[in-house]
mmCIF file of C-alpha atoms and ligand atoms in Angstrom:
data_model
loop_
_atom_site.group_PDB
_atom_site.id
_atom_site.type_symbol
_atom_site.label_atom_id
_atom_site.label_comp_id
_atom_site.label_asym_id
_atom_site.label_seq_id
_atom_site.Cartn_x
_atom_site.Cartn_y
_atom_site.Cartn_z
ATOM 1 C CA MET H 76 0.000 0.000 0.000
ATOM 2 C CA MET H 77 1.238 3.474 -0.863
ATOM 3 C CA LYS H 78 2.415 5.532 2.046
ATOM 4 C CA ILE H 79 2.357 9.306 2.458
ATOM 5 C CA SER H 80 4.911 11.228 4.512
ATOM 6 C CA ILE H 81 4.125 14.771 5.603
ATOM 7 C CA VAL H 82 7.155 16.957 6.396
ATOM 8 C CA VAL H 83 6.595 20.062 8.495
ATOM 9 C CA PRO H 84 9.390 22.493 9.402
ATOM 10 C CA VAL H 85 8.801 23.979 12.822
ATOM 11 C CA TYR H 86 10.390 27.072 14.249
ATOM 12 C CA ASN H 87 8.797 28.327 17.455
ATOM 13 C CA GLU H 88 5.339 27.053 16.635
ATOM 14 C CA ALA H 89 4.554 25.341 19.970
ATOM 15 C CA GLU H 90 1.112 26.822 20.455
ATOM 16 C CA GLY H 91 -0.115 25.973 16.971
ATOM 17 C CA LEU H 92 1.100 22.380 16.576
ATOM 18 C CA PRO H 93 -1.810 20.565 18.262
ATOM 19 C CA ARG H 94 -4.317 22.457 16.130
ATOM 20 C CA PHE H 95 -2.267 21.765 13.019
ATOM 21 C CA LEU H 96 -2.144 18.049 13.750
ATOM 22 C CA GLU H 97 -5.854 17.954 14.445
ATOM 23 C CA ALA H 98 -6.617 19.538 11.067
ATOM 24 C CA LEU H 99 -4.151 17.226 9.339
ATOM 25 C CA TYR H 100 -5.476 14.162 11.119
ATOM 26 C CA SER H 101 -9.038 14.372 9.866
ATOM 27 C CA VAL H 102 -7.900 15.021 6.301
ATOM 28 C CA MET H 103 -5.423 12.130 6.279
ATOM 29 C CA HIS H 104 -7.895 9.823 7.935
ATOM 30 C CA ALA H 105 -10.360 10.490 5.127
ATOM 31 C CA ILE H 106 -7.740 9.708 2.483
ATOM 32 C CA GLY H 107 -7.268 6.309 4.039
ATOM 33 C CA LEU H 108 -3.637 5.640 3.076
ATOM 34 C CA PRO H 109 -1.009 4.934 5.734
ATOM 35 C CA TRP H 110 0.757 8.166 6.641
ATOM 36 C CA THR H 111 3.228 9.781 9.000
ATOM 37 C CA CYS H 112 3.870 13.384 9.931
ATOM 38 C CA LEU H 113 7.485 14.357 10.579
ATOM 39 C CA PHE H 114 7.925 17.595 12.487
ATOM 40 C CA VAL H 115 11.389 19.015 11.900
ATOM 41 C CA ASP H 116 12.214 21.255 14.827
ATOM 42 C CA ASP H 117 14.539 23.822 13.295
ATOM 43 C CA GLY H 118 16.198 24.895 16.535
ATOM 44 C CA SER H 119 13.092 26.356 18.158
ATOM 45 C CA VAL H 120 13.662 28.272 21.365
ATOM 46 C CA ASP H 121 10.114 27.807 22.640
ATOM 47 C CA ASP H 122 8.439 24.540 23.731
ATOM 48 C CA SER H 123 8.014 23.192 20.203
ATOM 49 C CA TRP H 124 10.131 20.092 20.817
ATOM 50 C CA ALA H 125 8.311 19.254 24.051
ATOM 51 C CA VAL H 126 5.017 19.596 22.201
ATOM 52 C CA ILE H 127 6.264 17.332 19.408
ATOM 53 C CA GLU H 128 7.355 14.723 21.976
ATOM 54 C CA HIS H 129 3.973 14.963 23.618
ATOM 55 C CA LEU H 130 2.091 14.606 20.333
ATOM 56 C CA SER H 131 4.230 11.628 19.340
ATOM 57 C CA ARG H 132 3.098 9.823 22.500
ATOM 58 C CA ASP H 133 -0.549 10.377 21.652
ATOM 59 C CA TYR H 134 -0.338 9.760 17.919
ATOM 60 C CA SER H 135 1.655 6.929 16.413
ATOM 61 C CA GLU H 136 1.791 8.852 13.111
ATOM 62 C CA VAL H 137 3.875 11.650 14.601
ATOM 63 C CA LEU H 138 7.643 11.545 14.140
ATOM 64 C CA GLY H 139 10.170 14.131 15.213
ATOM 65 C CA LEU H 140 13.557 15.358 14.112
ATOM 66 C CA ARG H 141 15.312 18.016 16.121
ATOM 67 C CA LEU H 142 18.103 19.928 14.422
ATOM 68 C CA SER H 143 21.024 21.104 16.512
ATOM 69 C CA ARG H 144 20.239 24.770 15.851
ATOM 70 C CA ASN H 145 18.229 27.009 13.548
ATOM 71 C CA PHE H 146 19.382 26.172 10.022
ATOM 72 C CA GLY H 147 16.549 27.911 8.204
ATOM 73 C CA HIS H 148 13.346 26.859 6.529
ATOM 74 C CA GLN H 149 14.913 25.444 3.337
ATOM 75 C CA VAL H 150 17.430 23.272 5.169
ATOM 76 C CA ALA H 151 14.776 22.062 7.618
ATOM 77 C CA LEU H 152 12.697 20.989 4.629
ATOM 78 C CA SER H 153 15.671 19.158 3.102
ATOM 79 C CA ALA H 154 16.430 17.436 6.406
ATOM 80 C CA GLY H 155 12.837 16.305 6.703
ATOM 81 C CA ILE H 156 12.638 15.002 3.163
ATOM 82 C CA GLU H 157 15.824 13.042 3.753
ATOM 83 C CA HIS H 158 14.417 11.254 6.800
ATOM 84 C CA VAL H 159 11.084 9.994 5.513
ATOM 85 C CA ASP H 160 10.288 6.918 3.453
ATOM 86 C CA GLY H 161 6.840 7.602 2.002
ATOM 87 C CA ASP H 162 6.032 6.893 -1.629
ATOM 88 C CA ALA H 163 4.846 10.482 -1.692
ATOM 89 C CA VAL H 164 6.235 13.267 0.472
ATOM 90 C CA ILE H 165 4.207 16.394 1.177
ATOM 91 C CA THR H 166 5.946 19.452 2.592
ATOM 92 C CA MET H 167 3.890 22.121 4.328
ATOM 93 C CA ASP H 168 4.113 24.871 6.951
ATOM 94 C CA ALA H 169 3.027 24.395 10.537
ATOM 95 C CA ASP H 170 1.003 27.584 10.806
ATOM 96 C CA LEU H 171 -2.017 26.321 8.799
ATOM 97 C CA GLN H 172 -1.331 28.879 6.069
ATOM 98 C CA HIS H 173 -1.002 25.817 3.866
ATOM 99 C CA PRO H 174 -4.470 24.315 4.311
ATOM 100 C CA PRO H 175 -4.513 20.543 4.907
ATOM 101 C CA ASP H 176 -7.832 20.523 3.012
ATOM 102 C CA LEU H 177 -5.774 20.781 -0.171
ATOM 103 C CA ILE H 178 -3.965 17.487 0.445
ATOM 104 C CA PRO H 179 -6.661 15.288 -1.180
ATOM 105 C CA GLN H 180 -6.215 17.329 -4.385
ATOM 106 C CA LEU H 181 -2.443 16.879 -4.269
ATOM 107 C CA VAL H 182 -2.856 13.149 -3.748
ATOM 108 C CA ALA H 183 -5.400 12.925 -6.568
ATOM 109 C CA LYS H 184 -2.950 14.564 -8.997
ATOM 110 C CA TRP H 185 -0.223 12.186 -7.807
ATOM 111 C CA ARG H 186 -2.514 9.247 -8.491
ATOM 112 C CA GLN H 187 -3.058 10.620 -11.993
ATOM 113 C CA GLY H 188 0.652 10.094 -12.500
ATOM 114 C CA PHE H 189 2.291 13.421 -11.721
ATOM 115 C CA ASN H 190 5.680 13.173 -10.005
ATOM 116 C CA ILE H 191 5.467 16.635 -8.479
ATOM 117 C CA VAL H 192 2.361 18.566 -7.493
ATOM 118 C CA ASN H 193 3.198 22.186 -6.687
ATOM 119 C CA THR H 194 0.845 24.698 -5.172
ATOM 120 C CA LEU H 195 0.298 28.304 -6.159
ATOM 121 C CA ARG H 196 -0.611 30.938 -3.628
ATOM 122 C CA ALA H 197 -3.553 33.056 -4.684
ATOM 123 C CA ASN H 198 -3.083 36.524 -3.282
ATOM 124 C CA THR H 199 -5.577 37.499 -0.656
ATOM 125 C CA PRO H 200 -6.320 41.076 0.385
ATOM 126 C CA ASP H 201 -4.818 40.369 3.781
ATOM 127 C CA THR H 202 -1.452 39.332 2.411
ATOM 128 C CA GLU H 203 0.825 41.996 3.756
ATOM 129 C CA TRP H 204 1.335 44.778 1.186
ATOM 130 C CA PHE H 205 5.106 44.694 1.406
ATOM 131 C CA LYS H 206 5.325 40.929 1.192
ATOM 132 C CA ARG H 207 3.006 40.766 -1.804
ATOM 133 C CA HIS H 208 4.840 43.400 -3.811
ATOM 134 C CA SER H 209 8.373 42.409 -2.863
ATOM 135 C CA SER H 210 7.598 38.825 -3.792
ATOM 136 C CA ALA H 211 6.035 39.826 -7.135
ATOM 137 C CA LEU H 212 9.043 41.989 -8.011
ATOM 138 C CA PHE H 213 11.475 39.280 -6.944
ATOM 139 C CA TYR H 214 9.921 36.630 -9.177
ATOM 140 C CA LEU H 215 9.636 39.036 -12.089
ATOM 141 C CA LEU H 216 13.383 39.760 -11.899
ATOM 142 C CA LEU H 217 14.297 36.158 -11.181
ATOM 143 C CA ASN H 218 12.447 34.896 -14.220
ATOM 144 C CA LYS H 219 13.959 37.606 -16.435
ATOM 145 C CA ILE H 220 17.471 36.474 -15.620
ATOM 146 C CA SER H 221 17.143 32.871 -14.559
ATOM 147 C CA ASP H 222 17.853 29.905 -16.804
ATOM 148 C CA ILE H 223 14.954 27.885 -15.440
ATOM 149 C CA PRO H 224 11.363 29.052 -14.998
ATOM 150 C CA ILE H 225 10.317 29.696 -11.421
ATOM 151 C CA ILE H 226 6.618 30.234 -11.039
ATOM 152 C CA PRO H 227 5.799 33.271 -8.911
ATOM 153 C CA ALA H 228 3.713 32.603 -5.835
ATOM 154 C CA ALA H 229 4.865 29.000 -5.727
ATOM 155 C CA ALA H 230 4.785 27.918 -2.114
ATOM 156 C CA ASP H 231 6.909 25.319 -0.371
ATOM 157 C CA PHE H 232 3.701 23.326 -0.086
ATOM 158 C CA ARG H 233 3.971 20.466 -2.524
ATOM 159 C CA LEU H 234 3.833 16.776 -3.099
ATOM 160 C CA LEU H 235 6.921 14.954 -4.346
ATOM 161 C CA ASP H 236 6.905 11.343 -5.363
ATOM 162 C CA ARG H 237 9.809 9.011 -4.635
ATOM 163 C CA LYS H 238 11.524 9.749 -7.942
ATOM 164 C CA ALA H 239 11.443 13.473 -7.322
ATOM 165 C CA VAL H 240 12.587 13.064 -3.720
ATOM 166 C CA ASP H 241 15.551 10.931 -4.753
ATOM 167 C CA ALA H 242 16.478 13.456 -7.421
ATOM 168 C CA LEU H 243 16.392 16.298 -4.909
ATOM 169 C CA LEU H 244 18.392 14.342 -2.361
ATOM 170 C CA SER H 245 21.058 13.604 -4.931
ATOM 171 C CA MET H 246 21.683 17.338 -5.321
ATOM 172 C CA PRO H 247 24.516 18.094 -2.914
ATOM 173 C CA GLU H 248 24.455 21.892 -2.972
ATOM 174 C CA ARG H 249 24.369 23.729 0.303
ATOM 175 C CA ASN H 250 22.519 26.726 -1.084
ATOM 176 C CA ARG H 251 19.078 25.266 -0.966
ATOM 177 C CA PHE H 252 16.422 27.133 -2.860
ATOM 178 C CA LEU H 253 13.898 24.343 -3.175
ATOM 179 C CA ARG H 254 11.543 26.198 -5.501
ATOM 180 C CA GLY H 255 14.368 26.508 -7.997
ATOM 181 C CA MET H 256 15.699 23.008 -7.434
ATOM 182 C CA VAL H 257 12.266 21.458 -7.908
ATOM 183 C CA SER H 258 11.793 23.354 -11.155
ATOM 184 C CA TRP H 259 15.263 22.309 -12.285
ATOM 185 C CA ILE H 260 14.856 18.544 -11.803
ATOM 186 C CA GLY H 261 12.003 18.310 -14.290
ATOM 187 C CA PHE H 262 9.689 15.224 -14.302
ATOM 188 C CA ASN H 263 5.927 15.532 -14.653
ATOM 189 C CA GLN H 264 4.909 18.599 -12.701
ATOM 190 C CA THR H 265 1.584 20.264 -12.186
ATOM 191 C CA TYR H 266 0.109 23.092 -10.133
ATOM 192 C CA VAL H 267 -2.815 23.375 -7.790
ATOM 193 C CA PRO H 268 -3.940 26.833 -6.602
ATOM 194 C CA PHE H 269 -4.849 27.549 -3.008
ATOM 195 C CA VAL H 270 -5.884 30.503 -0.915
ATOM 196 C CA PRO H 271 -3.460 30.929 1.962
ATOM 197 C CA ARG H 272 -5.052 31.378 5.347
ATOM 198 C CA PRO H 273 -3.930 33.911 7.877
ATOM 199 C CA ARG H 274 -1.498 32.450 10.376
ATOM 200 C CA THR H 275 -3.452 30.790 13.173
ATOM 201 C CA HIS H 276 -0.994 31.923 15.845
ATOM 202 C CA GLY H 277 2.283 33.713 16.404
ATOM 203 C CA SER H 278 3.985 35.765 13.732
ATOM 204 C CA SER H 279 5.932 35.109 10.550
ATOM 205 C CA LYS H 280 9.410 33.764 11.173
ATOM 206 C CA PHE H 281 10.681 35.438 8.046
ATOM 207 C CA THR H 282 12.491 38.636 8.763
ATOM 208 C CA LEU H 283 13.393 41.014 5.939
ATOM 209 C CA LYS H 284 16.969 39.758 6.305
ATOM 210 C CA LYS H 285 15.938 36.121 5.779
ATOM 211 C CA MET H 286 13.889 37.138 2.747
ATOM 212 C CA ILE H 287 16.807 39.000 1.192
ATOM 213 C CA HIS H 288 19.107 36.026 1.779
ATOM 214 C CA LEU H 289 16.618 33.647 0.199
ATOM 215 C CA GLY H 290 16.208 36.039 -2.714
ATOM 216 C CA LEU H 291 19.957 36.265 -3.319
ATOM 217 C CA ASP H 292 20.258 32.486 -3.132
ATOM 218 C CA GLY H 293 17.455 32.150 -5.633
ATOM 219 C CA VAL H 294 19.117 34.499 -8.095
ATOM 220 C CA THR H 295 22.711 33.374 -7.802
ATOM 221 C CA SER H 296 21.998 29.652 -7.509
ATOM 222 C CA PHE H 297 20.161 29.483 -10.774
ATOM 223 C CA SER H 298 21.627 32.128 -12.986
ATOM 224 C CA LEU H 299 24.920 33.411 -14.246
ATOM 225 C CA ALA H 300 23.165 36.509 -15.535
ATOM 226 C CA PRO H 301 24.422 38.764 -12.712
ATOM 227 C CA LEU H 302 27.984 37.836 -13.660
ATOM 228 C CA ARG H 303 27.226 38.703 -17.255
ATOM 229 C CA LEU H 304 25.622 41.939 -16.128
ATOM 230 C CA ALA H 305 28.864 42.834 -14.380
ATOM 231 C CA LEU H 306 30.804 42.171 -17.554
ATOM 232 C CA MET H 307 28.383 44.215 -19.674
ATOM 233 C CA LEU H 308 28.497 47.123 -17.266
ATOM 234 C CA GLY H 309 32.267 46.967 -17.264
ATOM 235 C CA ILE H 310 32.456 46.977 -21.062
ATOM 236 C CA GLY H 311 29.845 49.707 -21.285
ATOM 237 C CA SER H 312 31.644 51.968 -18.867
ATOM 238 C CA ILE H 313 34.981 51.434 -20.625
ATOM 239 C CA GLY H 314 33.237 52.481 -23.847
ATOM 240 C CA LEU H 315 31.831 55.579 -22.191
ATOM 241 C CA ALA H 316 35.174 56.407 -20.650
ATOM 242 C CA LEU H 317 36.928 56.059 -24.032
ATOM 243 C CA ALA H 318 34.422 58.330 -25.728
ATOM 244 C CA TYR H 319 34.878 60.845 -22.999
ATOM 245 C CA ALA H 320 38.672 60.627 -23.249
ATOM 246 C CA ILE H 321 38.470 61.392 -26.958
ATOM 247 C CA TYR H 322 36.316 64.417 -26.214
ATOM 248 C CA VAL H 323 38.738 65.596 -23.532
ATOM 249 C CA LEU H 324 41.643 65.199 -25.944
ATOM 250 C CA TRP H 325 39.764 67.147 -28.592
ATOM 251 C CA VAL H 326 39.052 69.985 -26.142
ATOM 252 C CA LYS H 327 42.672 70.003 -25.091
ATOM 253 C CA LEU H 328 44.134 70.095 -28.597
ATOM 254 C CA MET H 329 41.579 72.099 -30.572
ATOM 255 C CA THR H 330 40.191 74.682 -28.163
ATOM 256 C CA ASP H 331 41.313 77.167 -25.528
ATOM 257 C CA TYR H 332 38.826 75.909 -22.955
ATOM 258 C CA ALA H 333 41.052 73.200 -21.539
ATOM 259 C CA GLN H 334 40.031 73.609 -17.925
ATOM 260 C CA PRO H 335 40.609 70.823 -15.484
ATOM 261 C CA GLY H 336 36.920 70.015 -15.061
ATOM 262 C CA TRP H 337 36.385 68.969 -11.526
ATOM 263 C CA ALA H 338 32.741 68.051 -11.965
ATOM 264 C CA SER H 339 33.150 65.781 -14.953
ATOM 265 C CA LEU H 340 36.218 64.194 -13.405
ATOM 266 C CA MET H 341 34.271 63.413 -10.290
ATOM 267 C CA GLY H 342 31.479 62.058 -12.439
ATOM 268 C CA VAL H 343 33.747 59.636 -14.201
ATOM 269 C CA VAL H 344 35.505 58.564 -11.021
ATOM 270 C CA LEU H 345 32.270 57.956 -9.195
ATOM 271 C CA PHE H 346 30.702 56.107 -12.092
ATOM 272 C CA LEU H 347 33.660 53.820 -12.572
ATOM 273 C CA GLY H 348 34.026 53.333 -8.861
ATOM 274 C CA GLY H 349 30.408 52.321 -8.666
ATOM 275 C CA VAL H 350 30.672 49.876 -11.531
ATOM 276 C CA GLN H 351 33.785 48.326 -10.030
ATOM 277 C CA LEU H 352 32.250 47.943 -6.610
ATOM 278 C CA MET H 353 29.145 46.397 -8.073
ATOM 279 C CA THR H 354 31.149 43.998 -10.170
ATOM 280 C CA LEU H 355 33.234 43.015 -7.191
ATOM 281 C CA GLY H 356 30.091 42.536 -5.164
ATOM 282 C CA ILE H 357 28.638 40.182 -7.744
ATOM 283 C CA PHE H 358 31.897 38.248 -7.963
ATOM 284 C CA GLY H 359 32.012 38.094 -4.206
ATOM 285 C CA GLU H 360 28.512 36.670 -4.033
ATOM 286 C CA TYR H 361 29.455 33.789 -6.342
ATOM 287 C CA LEU H 362 32.840 33.351 -4.734
ATOM 288 C CA GLY H 363 31.160 33.066 -1.353
ATOM 289 C CA LYS H 364 28.866 30.423 -2.782
ATOM 290 C CA ILE H 365 31.802 28.446 -4.144
ATOM 291 C CA PHE H 366 33.552 28.760 -0.805
ATOM 292 C CA GLY H 367 30.483 27.489 0.990
ATOM 293 C CA GLU H 368 30.150 24.525 -1.352
ATOM 294 C CA THR H 369 33.830 23.560 -1.273
ATOM 295 C CA LYS H 370 33.822 23.225 2.495
ATOM 296 C CA HIS H 371 31.575 20.185 2.000
ATOM 297 C CA ARG H 372 30.013 20.632 5.353
ATOM 298 C CA PRO H 373 26.918 18.669 6.213
ATOM 299 C CA LEU H 374 23.754 20.669 5.642
ATOM 300 C CA TYR H 375 22.618 20.246 9.238
ATOM 301 C CA PHE H 376 23.127 18.231 12.406
ATOM 302 C CA VAL H 377 20.503 16.205 14.192
ATOM 303 C CA GLN H 378 20.151 16.538 17.927
ATOM 304 C CA GLU H 379 17.278 14.138 18.619
ATOM 305 C CA ARG H 380 14.918 11.822 16.785
ATOM 306 C CA ILE H 381 11.501 10.440 17.562
ATOM 307 C CA GLY H 382 10.258 7.420 15.651
ATOM 308 C CA ILE H 383 13.175 7.563 13.231
ATOM 309 C CA LEU H 384 15.559 4.913 14.447
ATOM 310 C CA ASN H 385 18.364 5.091 11.958
ATOM 311 C CA PRO H 386 19.919 7.876 10.040
ATOM 312 C CA PRO H 387 18.688 7.694 6.460
ATOM 313 C CA ASP H 388 20.597 5.139 4.397
ATOM 314 C CA ARG H 389 20.317 7.365 1.350
ATOM 315 C CA LYS H 390 23.299 9.540 2.207
ATOM 316 C CA ARG H 391 24.085 12.660 0.288
ATOM 317 C CA SER H 392 27.479 12.471 -1.360
ATOM 318 C CA SER H 393 29.007 15.199 0.803
HETATM 319 N N1 UDP E 623 10.519 27.964 9.664
HETATM 320 C C1 UDP E 623 11.639 27.173 9.934
HETATM 321 N N2 UDP E 623 12.856 27.767 10.121
HETATM 322 C C2 UDP E 623 13.020 29.128 10.032
HETATM 323 C C3 UDP E 623 11.886 29.927 9.723
HETATM 324 C C4 UDP E 623 10.653 29.315 9.541
HETATM 325 O O1 UDP E 623 11.537 25.946 10.005
HETATM 326 O O2 UDP E 623 14.145 29.610 10.222
HETATM 327 C C5 UDP E 623 9.207 27.310 9.462
HETATM 328 C C6 UDP E 623 8.028 27.902 10.228
HETATM 329 O O3 UDP E 623 7.894 27.306 11.502
HETATM 330 C C7 UDP E 623 6.850 27.585 9.328
HETATM 331 C C8 UDP E 623 7.466 27.634 7.933
HETATM 332 O O4 UDP E 623 8.876 27.456 8.100
HETATM 333 O O5 UDP E 623 6.341 26.270 9.544
HETATM 334 C C9 UDP E 623 7.185 28.932 7.215
HETATM 335 O O6 UDP E 623 7.559 30.024 8.019
HETATM 336 P P1 UDP E 623 6.632 31.282 8.217
HETATM 337 O O7 UDP E 623 5.201 30.860 8.355
HETATM 338 O O8 UDP E 623 7.180 32.095 9.323
HETATM 339 O O9 UDP E 623 6.860 32.028 6.831
HETATM 340 P P2 UDP E 623 5.773 32.840 5.980
HETATM 341 O O10 UDP E 623 4.535 32.006 5.918
HETATM 342 O O11 UDP E 623 5.562 34.112 6.735
HETATM 343 O O12 UDP E 623 6.438 33.027 4.667
HETATM 344 MG MG1 MG E 624 3.566 31.106 7.360
#
């Protein structure tokens, strides 16, 4: 019989977990396939782990994985996916913004033969203004420059079948931008729309800083365009500088106005300085990525497990 594994990253969600499980339970019960729910505690500093332990005593379906510190949403998802053995793996948030009611639709699409069933967030009026617009702009830019399509409003709420999971787990990179990675691996993919709910409790764990980091990872993990942009800007500014030098020479040789022009000099210096700094910044971003990857560090460490006896036998190459 096919088995479904639910993977839920948890960062300081103690008060919402029982309600989440309750909602999940009735939906999964109705589906009727064997299932488990793995809560990945991503270094919570509240009682989340205690709550997970408690839930696992009451519900045999509940498993737990506690990471040694906060590694971030994307890594927590990867860790969870690595530790489950379902024929289908569903990743979703713990705050009920990803409605469990959608799971039967995901499973139905899987049964139709899709390897990956993504979900698309429909914008609701109560999505925060800043979040809505920053996300729209980010995906617009990302798709302009990226080599693979990344659907805007895609959420990390999706179903992956075994093939897709194994493909993802075979990707050793440390910069995990799952939306991009999932798009990159291919297979039969489809999309199901959903209306995100307001968070049932607590507040978003995504600070502006975390969003910017995720955005940079998304751009630089899937595109060399910023590097090319640096090159183009460099060439362009050399061209401009040459043209200007010719003009300066002409003024010097042919006219009496040869005044050391402070303003234009400053203009050129500032422009070139800016281009150089930007170029260096872009190089640095990629260099940092290469540095991170070459260290071959594990993606995360596990502190405790519930219901998962052995480390996964499918080990990533690093
Ligand atoms: N999360 C996590 N590690 C983090 C930040 C968030 O595991 O460093 C979890 C969080 O508990 C939630 C999911 O990732 O289950 C999505 O986070 P959140 O709801 O705060 O993001 P938003 O919905 O605001 O984008
Ligand atoms: Mg949320």
